[in-house]
Short mmCIF file of C-alpha atoms in Angstrom, two decimals:
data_model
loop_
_atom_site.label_atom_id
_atom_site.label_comp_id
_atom_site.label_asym_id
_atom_site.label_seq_id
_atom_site.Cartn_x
_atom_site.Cartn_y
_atom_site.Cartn_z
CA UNK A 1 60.02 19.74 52.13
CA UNK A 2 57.28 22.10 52.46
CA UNK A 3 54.68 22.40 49.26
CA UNK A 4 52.58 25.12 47.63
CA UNK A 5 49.23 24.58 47.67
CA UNK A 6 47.23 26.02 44.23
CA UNK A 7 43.30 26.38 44.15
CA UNK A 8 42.31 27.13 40.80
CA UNK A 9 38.51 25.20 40.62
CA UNK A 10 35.48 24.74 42.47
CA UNK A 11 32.03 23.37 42.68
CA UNK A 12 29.58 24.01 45.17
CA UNK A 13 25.83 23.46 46.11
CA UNK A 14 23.83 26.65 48.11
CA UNK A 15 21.58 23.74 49.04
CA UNK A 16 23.67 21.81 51.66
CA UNK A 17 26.41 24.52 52.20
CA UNK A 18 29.19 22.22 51.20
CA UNK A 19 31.66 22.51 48.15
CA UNK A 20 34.30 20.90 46.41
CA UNK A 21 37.44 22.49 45.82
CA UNK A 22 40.14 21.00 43.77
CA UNK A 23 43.61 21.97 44.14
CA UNK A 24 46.94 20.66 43.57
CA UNK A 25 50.45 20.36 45.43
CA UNK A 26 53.58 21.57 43.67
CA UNK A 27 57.35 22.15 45.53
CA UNK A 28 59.32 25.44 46.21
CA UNK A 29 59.45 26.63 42.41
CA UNK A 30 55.98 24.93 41.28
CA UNK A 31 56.73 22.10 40.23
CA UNK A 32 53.58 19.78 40.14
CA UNK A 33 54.29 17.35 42.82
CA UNK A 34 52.40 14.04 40.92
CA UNK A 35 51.68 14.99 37.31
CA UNK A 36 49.65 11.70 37.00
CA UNK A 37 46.82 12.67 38.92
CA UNK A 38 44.39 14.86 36.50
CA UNK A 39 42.29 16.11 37.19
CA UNK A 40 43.37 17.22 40.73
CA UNK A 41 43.18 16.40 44.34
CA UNK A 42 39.86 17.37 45.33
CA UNK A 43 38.52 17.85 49.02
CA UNK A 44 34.77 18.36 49.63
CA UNK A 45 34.77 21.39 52.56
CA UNK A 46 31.97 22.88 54.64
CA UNK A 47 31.52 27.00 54.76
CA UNK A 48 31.89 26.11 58.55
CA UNK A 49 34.50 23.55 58.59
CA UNK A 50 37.74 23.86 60.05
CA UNK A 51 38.64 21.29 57.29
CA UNK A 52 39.02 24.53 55.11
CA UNK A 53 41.45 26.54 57.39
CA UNK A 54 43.63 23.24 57.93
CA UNK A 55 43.34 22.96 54.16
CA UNK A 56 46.51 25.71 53.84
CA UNK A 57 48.73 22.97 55.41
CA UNK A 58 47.57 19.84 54.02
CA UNK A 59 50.16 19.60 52.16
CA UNK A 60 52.55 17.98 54.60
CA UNK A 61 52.14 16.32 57.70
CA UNK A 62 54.41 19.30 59.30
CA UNK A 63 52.67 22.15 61.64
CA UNK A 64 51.80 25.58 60.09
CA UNK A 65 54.91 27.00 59.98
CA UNK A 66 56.31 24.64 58.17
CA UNK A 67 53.97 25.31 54.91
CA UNK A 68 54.96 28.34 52.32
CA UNK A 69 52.76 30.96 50.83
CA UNK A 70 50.22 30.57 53.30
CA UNK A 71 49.34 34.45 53.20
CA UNK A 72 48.69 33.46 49.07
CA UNK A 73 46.87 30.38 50.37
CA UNK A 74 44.52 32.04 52.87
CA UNK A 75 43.82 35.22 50.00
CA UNK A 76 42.85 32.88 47.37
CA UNK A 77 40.58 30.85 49.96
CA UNK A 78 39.25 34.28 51.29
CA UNK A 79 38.11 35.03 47.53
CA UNK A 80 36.62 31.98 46.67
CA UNK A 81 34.81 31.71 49.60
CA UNK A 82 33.28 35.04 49.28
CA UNK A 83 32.39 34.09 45.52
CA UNK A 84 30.62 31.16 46.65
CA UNK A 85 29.02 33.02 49.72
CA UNK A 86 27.69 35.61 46.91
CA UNK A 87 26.33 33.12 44.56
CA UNK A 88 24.25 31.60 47.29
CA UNK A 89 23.36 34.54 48.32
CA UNK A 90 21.81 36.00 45.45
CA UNK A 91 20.58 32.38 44.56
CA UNK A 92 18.28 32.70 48.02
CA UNK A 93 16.58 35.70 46.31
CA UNK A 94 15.71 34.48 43.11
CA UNK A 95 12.96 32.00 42.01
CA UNK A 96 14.61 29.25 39.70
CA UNK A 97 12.25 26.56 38.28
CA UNK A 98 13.26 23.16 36.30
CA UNK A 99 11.78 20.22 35.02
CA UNK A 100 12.22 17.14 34.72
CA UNK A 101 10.87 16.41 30.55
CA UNK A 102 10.58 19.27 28.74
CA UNK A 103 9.12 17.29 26.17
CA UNK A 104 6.39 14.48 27.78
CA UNK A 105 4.53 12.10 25.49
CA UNK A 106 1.36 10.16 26.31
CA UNK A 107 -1.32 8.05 24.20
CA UNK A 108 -5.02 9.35 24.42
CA UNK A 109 -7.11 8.96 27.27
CA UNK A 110 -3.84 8.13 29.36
CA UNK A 111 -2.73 10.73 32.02
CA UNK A 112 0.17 12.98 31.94
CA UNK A 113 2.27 14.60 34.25
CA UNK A 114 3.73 18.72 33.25
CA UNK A 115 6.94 18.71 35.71
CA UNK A 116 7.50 22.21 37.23
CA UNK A 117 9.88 22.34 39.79
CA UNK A 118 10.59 25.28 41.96
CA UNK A 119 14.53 24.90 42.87
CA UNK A 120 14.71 28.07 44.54
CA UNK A 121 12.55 30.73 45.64
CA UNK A 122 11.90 32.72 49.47
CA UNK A 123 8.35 34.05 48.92
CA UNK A 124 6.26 31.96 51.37
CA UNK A 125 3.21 32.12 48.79
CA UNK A 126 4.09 32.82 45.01
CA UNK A 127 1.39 32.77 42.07
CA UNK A 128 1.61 29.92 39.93
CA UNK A 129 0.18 30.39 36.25
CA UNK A 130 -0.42 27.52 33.91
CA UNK A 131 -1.00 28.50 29.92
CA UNK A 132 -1.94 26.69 26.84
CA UNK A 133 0.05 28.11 23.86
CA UNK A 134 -1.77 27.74 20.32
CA UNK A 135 -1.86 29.07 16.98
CA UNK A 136 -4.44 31.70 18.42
CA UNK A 137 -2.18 32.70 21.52
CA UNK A 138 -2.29 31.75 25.19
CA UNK A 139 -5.39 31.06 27.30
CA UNK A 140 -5.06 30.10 31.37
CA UNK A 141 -5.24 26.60 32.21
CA UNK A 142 -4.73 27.26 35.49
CA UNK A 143 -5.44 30.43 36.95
CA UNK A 144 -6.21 31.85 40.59
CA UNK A 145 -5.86 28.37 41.83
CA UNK A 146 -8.19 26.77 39.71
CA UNK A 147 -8.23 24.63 36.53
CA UNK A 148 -9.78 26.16 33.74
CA UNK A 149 -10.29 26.16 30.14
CA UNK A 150 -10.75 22.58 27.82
CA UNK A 151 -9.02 21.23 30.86
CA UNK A 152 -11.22 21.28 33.58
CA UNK A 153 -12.64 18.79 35.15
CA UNK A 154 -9.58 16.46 33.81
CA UNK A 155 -6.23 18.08 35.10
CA UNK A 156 -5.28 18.40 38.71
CA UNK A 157 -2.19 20.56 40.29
CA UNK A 158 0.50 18.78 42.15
CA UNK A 159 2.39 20.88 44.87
CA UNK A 160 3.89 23.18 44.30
CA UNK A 161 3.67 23.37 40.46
CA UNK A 162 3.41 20.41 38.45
CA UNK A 163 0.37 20.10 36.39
CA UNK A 164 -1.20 16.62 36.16
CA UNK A 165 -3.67 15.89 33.24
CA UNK A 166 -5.41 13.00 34.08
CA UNK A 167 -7.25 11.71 30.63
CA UNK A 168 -5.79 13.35 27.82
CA UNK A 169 -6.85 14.14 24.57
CA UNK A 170 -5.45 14.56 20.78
CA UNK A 171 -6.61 18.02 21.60
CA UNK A 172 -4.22 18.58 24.37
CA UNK A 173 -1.32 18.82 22.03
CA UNK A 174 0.34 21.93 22.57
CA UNK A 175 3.25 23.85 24.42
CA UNK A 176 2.54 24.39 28.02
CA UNK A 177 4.11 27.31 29.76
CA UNK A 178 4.30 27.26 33.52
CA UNK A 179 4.77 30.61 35.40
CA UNK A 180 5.63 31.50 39.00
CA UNK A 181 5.60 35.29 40.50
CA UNK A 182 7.59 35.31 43.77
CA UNK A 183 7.46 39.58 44.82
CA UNK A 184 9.86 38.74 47.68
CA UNK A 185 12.71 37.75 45.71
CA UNK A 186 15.03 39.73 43.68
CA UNK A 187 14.40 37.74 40.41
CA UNK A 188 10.68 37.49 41.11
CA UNK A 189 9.92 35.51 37.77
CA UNK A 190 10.28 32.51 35.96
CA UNK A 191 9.08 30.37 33.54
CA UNK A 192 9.45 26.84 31.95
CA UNK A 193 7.98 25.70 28.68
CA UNK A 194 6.71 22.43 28.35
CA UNK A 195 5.67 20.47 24.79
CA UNK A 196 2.93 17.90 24.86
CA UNK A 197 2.14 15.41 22.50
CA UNK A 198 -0.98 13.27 22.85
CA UNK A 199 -0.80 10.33 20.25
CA UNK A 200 -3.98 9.19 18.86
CA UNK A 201 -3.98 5.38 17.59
CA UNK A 202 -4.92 5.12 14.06
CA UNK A 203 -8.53 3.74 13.11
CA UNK A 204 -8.81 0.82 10.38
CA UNK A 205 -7.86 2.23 7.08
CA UNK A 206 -10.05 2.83 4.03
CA UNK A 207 -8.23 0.52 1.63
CA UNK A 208 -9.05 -0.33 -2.52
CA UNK A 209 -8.19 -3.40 -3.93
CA UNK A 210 -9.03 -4.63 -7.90
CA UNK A 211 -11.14 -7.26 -7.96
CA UNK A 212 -9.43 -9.12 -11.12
CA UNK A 213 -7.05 -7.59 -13.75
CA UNK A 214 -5.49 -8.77 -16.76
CA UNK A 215 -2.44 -9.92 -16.99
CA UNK A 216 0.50 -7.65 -18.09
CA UNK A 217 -1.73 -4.86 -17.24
CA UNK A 218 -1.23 -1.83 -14.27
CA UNK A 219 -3.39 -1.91 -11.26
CA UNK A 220 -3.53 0.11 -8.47
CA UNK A 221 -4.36 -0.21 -4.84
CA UNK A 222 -4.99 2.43 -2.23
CA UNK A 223 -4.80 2.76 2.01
CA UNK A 224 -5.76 6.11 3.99
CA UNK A 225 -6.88 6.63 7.03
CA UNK A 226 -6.49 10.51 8.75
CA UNK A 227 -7.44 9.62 12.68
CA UNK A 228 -3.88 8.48 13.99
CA UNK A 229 -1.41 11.07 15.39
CA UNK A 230 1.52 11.32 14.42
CA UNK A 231 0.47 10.91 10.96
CA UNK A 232 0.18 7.36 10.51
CA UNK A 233 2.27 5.41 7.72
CA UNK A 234 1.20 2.54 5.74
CA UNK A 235 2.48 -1.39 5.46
CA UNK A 236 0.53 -3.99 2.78
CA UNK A 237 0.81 -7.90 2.99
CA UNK A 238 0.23 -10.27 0.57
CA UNK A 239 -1.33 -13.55 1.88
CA UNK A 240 -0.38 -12.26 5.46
CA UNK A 241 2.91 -11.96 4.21
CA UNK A 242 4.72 -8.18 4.43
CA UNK A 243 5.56 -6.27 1.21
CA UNK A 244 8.50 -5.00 1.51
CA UNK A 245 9.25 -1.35 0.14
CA UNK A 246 12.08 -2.93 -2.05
CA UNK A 247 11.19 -5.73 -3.98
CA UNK A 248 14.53 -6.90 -4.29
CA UNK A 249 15.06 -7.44 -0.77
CA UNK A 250 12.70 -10.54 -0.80
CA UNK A 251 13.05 -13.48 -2.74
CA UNK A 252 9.35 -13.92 -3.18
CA UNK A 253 8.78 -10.19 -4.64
CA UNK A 254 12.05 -9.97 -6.44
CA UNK A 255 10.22 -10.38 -9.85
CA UNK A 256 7.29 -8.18 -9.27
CA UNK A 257 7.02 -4.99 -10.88
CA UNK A 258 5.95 -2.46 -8.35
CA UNK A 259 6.77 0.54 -6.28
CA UNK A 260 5.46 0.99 -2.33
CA UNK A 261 4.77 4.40 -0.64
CA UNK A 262 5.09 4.20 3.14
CA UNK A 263 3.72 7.98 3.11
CA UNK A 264 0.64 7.87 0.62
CA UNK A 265 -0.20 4.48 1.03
CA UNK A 266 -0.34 3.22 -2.41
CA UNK A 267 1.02 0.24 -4.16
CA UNK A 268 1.36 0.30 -7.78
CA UNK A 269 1.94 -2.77 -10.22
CA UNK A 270 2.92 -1.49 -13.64
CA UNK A 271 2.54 -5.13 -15.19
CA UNK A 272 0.77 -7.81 -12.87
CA UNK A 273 1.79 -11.23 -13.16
CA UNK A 274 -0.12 -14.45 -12.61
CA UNK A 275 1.94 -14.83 -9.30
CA UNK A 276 0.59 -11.06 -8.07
CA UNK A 277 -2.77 -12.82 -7.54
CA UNK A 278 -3.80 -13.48 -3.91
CA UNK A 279 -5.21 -11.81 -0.72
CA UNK A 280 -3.88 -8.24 0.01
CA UNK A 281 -4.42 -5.98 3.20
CA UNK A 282 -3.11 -2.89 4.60
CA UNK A 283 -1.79 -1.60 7.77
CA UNK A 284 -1.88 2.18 9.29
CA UNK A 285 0.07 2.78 11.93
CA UNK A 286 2.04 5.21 14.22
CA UNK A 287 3.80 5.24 17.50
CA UNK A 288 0.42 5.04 19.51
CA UNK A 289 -0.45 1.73 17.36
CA UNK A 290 -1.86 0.22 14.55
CA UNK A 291 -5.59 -0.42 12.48
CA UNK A 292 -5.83 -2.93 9.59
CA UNK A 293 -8.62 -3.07 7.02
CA UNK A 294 -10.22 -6.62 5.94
CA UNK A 295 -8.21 -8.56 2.84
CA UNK A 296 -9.49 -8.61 -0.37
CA UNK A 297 -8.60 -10.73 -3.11
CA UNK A 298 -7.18 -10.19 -6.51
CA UNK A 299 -7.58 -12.17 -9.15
CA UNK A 300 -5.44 -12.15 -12.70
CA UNK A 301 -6.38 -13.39 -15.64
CA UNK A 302 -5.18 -13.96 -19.39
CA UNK A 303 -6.62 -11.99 -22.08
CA UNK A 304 -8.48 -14.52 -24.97
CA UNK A 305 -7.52 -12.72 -27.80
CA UNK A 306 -9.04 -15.59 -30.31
CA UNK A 307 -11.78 -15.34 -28.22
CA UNK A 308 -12.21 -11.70 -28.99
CA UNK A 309 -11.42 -11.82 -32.71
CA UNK A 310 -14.40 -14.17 -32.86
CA UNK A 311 -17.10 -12.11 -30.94
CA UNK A 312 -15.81 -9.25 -33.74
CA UNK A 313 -16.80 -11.06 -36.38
CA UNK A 314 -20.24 -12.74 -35.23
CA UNK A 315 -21.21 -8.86 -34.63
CA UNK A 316 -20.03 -7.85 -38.18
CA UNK A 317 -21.91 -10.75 -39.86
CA UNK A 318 -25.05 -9.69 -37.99
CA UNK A 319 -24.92 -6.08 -38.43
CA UNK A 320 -23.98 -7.33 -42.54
CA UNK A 321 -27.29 -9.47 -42.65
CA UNK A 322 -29.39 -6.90 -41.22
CA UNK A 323 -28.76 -4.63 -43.46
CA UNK A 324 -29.11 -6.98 -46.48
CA UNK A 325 -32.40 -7.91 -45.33
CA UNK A 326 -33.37 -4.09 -45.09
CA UNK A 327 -32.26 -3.65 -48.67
CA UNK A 328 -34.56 -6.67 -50.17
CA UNK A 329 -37.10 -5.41 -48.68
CA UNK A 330 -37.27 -1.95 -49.75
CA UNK A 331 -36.54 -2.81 -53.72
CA UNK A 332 -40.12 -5.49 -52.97
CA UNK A 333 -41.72 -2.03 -51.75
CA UNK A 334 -42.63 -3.06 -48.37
CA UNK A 335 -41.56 0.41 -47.70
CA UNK A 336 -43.46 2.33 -50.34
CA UNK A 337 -46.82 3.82 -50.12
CA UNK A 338 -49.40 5.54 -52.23
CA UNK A 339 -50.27 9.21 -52.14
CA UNK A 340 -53.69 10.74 -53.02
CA UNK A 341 -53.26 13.64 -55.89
CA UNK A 342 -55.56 16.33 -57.27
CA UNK A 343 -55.44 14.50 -60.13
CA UNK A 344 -57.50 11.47 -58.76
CA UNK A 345 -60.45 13.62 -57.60
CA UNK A 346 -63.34 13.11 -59.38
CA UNK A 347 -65.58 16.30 -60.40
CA UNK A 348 -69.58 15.95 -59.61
CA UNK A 349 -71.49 15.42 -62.88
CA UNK A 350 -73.90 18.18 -63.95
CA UNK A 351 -77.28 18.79 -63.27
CA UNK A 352 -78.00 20.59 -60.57
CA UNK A 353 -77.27 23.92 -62.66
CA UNK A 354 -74.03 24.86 -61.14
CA UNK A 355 -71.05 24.97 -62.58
CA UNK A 356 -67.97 24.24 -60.17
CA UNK A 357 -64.11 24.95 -60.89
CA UNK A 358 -61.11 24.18 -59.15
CA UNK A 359 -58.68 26.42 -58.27
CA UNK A 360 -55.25 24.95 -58.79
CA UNK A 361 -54.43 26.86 -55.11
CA UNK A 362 -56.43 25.37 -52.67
CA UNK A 363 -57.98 22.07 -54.42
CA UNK A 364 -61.73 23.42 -53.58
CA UNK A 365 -64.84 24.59 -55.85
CA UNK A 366 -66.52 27.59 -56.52
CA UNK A 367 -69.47 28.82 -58.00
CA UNK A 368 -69.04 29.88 -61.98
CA UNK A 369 -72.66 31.49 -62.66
CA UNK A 370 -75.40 31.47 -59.99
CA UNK A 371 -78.94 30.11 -60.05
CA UNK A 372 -81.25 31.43 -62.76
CA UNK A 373 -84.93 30.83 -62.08
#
């Protein structure tokens, strides 16, 4: 029985010229012939294949004649073919670029490569543009065929586009855009944008660690370190042991009293016990790597409160006798002292035929009556 043959998808590459058509075989009143088979038959065909004309009776094993619709057949070939034809057509005339990671990592002072691909393009010499995209707008990285900018001397360009940065830097962190003008093509421009992150390992932290506290009191340690990119986060350890962020995950923590921050680095006890005590460092640490500072001890101790009470009174009693002695000897008049009044000066005696009086003012003399001779 002759079979109707039904195109209704296709795929195809402008590349190699070939494409795949799928298509499916139903009897006189469309029935599909094997419903099992999904998706379709498919049947990769050359633009210049006689595989494509034979396709019409492929059907059955019978001649031409034998196969139905094959004026519907040969239209609906006729039209995809000319779709296909078009798209590569207009494909040949425009300049397509891709990558391969539109979003590349590296670690500092490593090398990096910007994929940018030219898929498609007919201009025998296009300009290629490379630009650095910051908070303060583009600048040229590469430009005229030469490297430029912070990346001179340390990036080289890979034919025909890719951009190879061969030490990196934290300062390389940025969006890359790569540009190509082709004037011969109908779409003459494209672009790809590219983001780079350089990671930067962290350096050894800046960490703060009590010396002793007393027990049942709060204490308070500290990590930071600002180097590391991505912003580093923070791990302690207790007697090389790790802390974990829940005490109650860990049987040796479960009865200590404090809270982690993975962000801040801090570690807070709100009451230390005798089993906080030990050696405590801290770790920074990011997807490049990790820094630790040197581990410092912590000592707790109990609080002698008889001890205390004691040293309290010894000071009273002091300060008490002191004062007792200071008394005593003011009422013997160790602290007195005698003051010279007018009343104690003694007036000349007579004879020199002068008489002198005090004035009550100023506590000197004067002459009363002057010399008579």
């Amino acid at each position: 029985m002759p079979h109707r043959l039904e195109i209704f998808n296709s795929l195809g590459s402008c590349e190699d010229g070939h494409f795949l058509v799928q298509y499916r075989l139903s009897d006189r009143i469309g029935v599909v012939m094997d419903p099992l088979w999904s998706p379709s038959r498919s049947l990769t065909l050359s633009l210049s294949s006689p595989k494509l004309f034979r396709l019409l009776c492929a059907c059955t094993a019978s001649q031409t004649e034998n196969c139905i619709d094959t004026k519907m057949a040969k239209t609906r070939l006729a039209c995809l073919l000319t779709l296909l034809s078009t798209h590569c057509y207009f494909s040949a005339l425009a300049v397509v670029l891709k990558t391969n990671n539109k979003s590349p990592w590296t670690n500092e002072f490593d090398k990096i490569e910007l994929s940018c691909m030219i898929e498609s393009i007919s201009t025998t010499n296009p300009r290629i543009e490379w630009k650095k995209i910051t908070n303060g707008g583009p600048s040229y990285v590469y430009f005229d065929k030469k490297i430029s900018g912070d990346l001179e001397n340390r990036a080289v360009i890979r034919e025909p586009a890719t951009l190879l940065i061969t030490n990196a830097t934290r300062s390389d962190t940025a969006k890359y855009r790569c540009e190509v003008t082709a004037p011969d093509d109908q779409k003459s421009f494209d672009e790809i944008v590219i983001d780079l992150v350089v990671r930067v390992k962290p350096v050894v932290p800046k960490c703060s660690v009590p010396k002793s506290v007393p027990f049942g009191k709060p204490a308070e340690m500290s990590c930071m370190e600002e180097e590391g990119f991505p912003k580093s986060q923070y791990q302690w350890f207790k007697n090389k042991e790790e802390i974990p962020i829940d005490a109650k995950t860990s049987l040796k923590f479960v009865n200590s009293s404090y809270t982690l921050s993975v962000e801040t680095g801090t570690l807070k006890f709100s009451e230390v016990r005798k089993e906080d005590a030990g050696e405590y460092f801290c770790r920074a640490k990011n997807d490049a790597g990790y820094a630790e500072c040197a581990a410092q001890t912590m000592e707790v101790y109990d609080i002698d409160i008889v001890g205390i009470i004691l040293g309290v009174l010894v000071v009273v009693i002091v300060l008490l006798c002191i004062t007792v002695g200071i008394c005593c000897a003011y009422k013997q008049g160790y602290f007195s002292s005698q003051k010279q009044t007018g009343n104690n000066y003694k007036v000349p005696a007579k004879g020199d035929g002068v008489d002198y009086v005090r004035t009550e003012d100023e506590g000197d003399f004067r002459h009363k009556s002057s010399f008579v001779i």
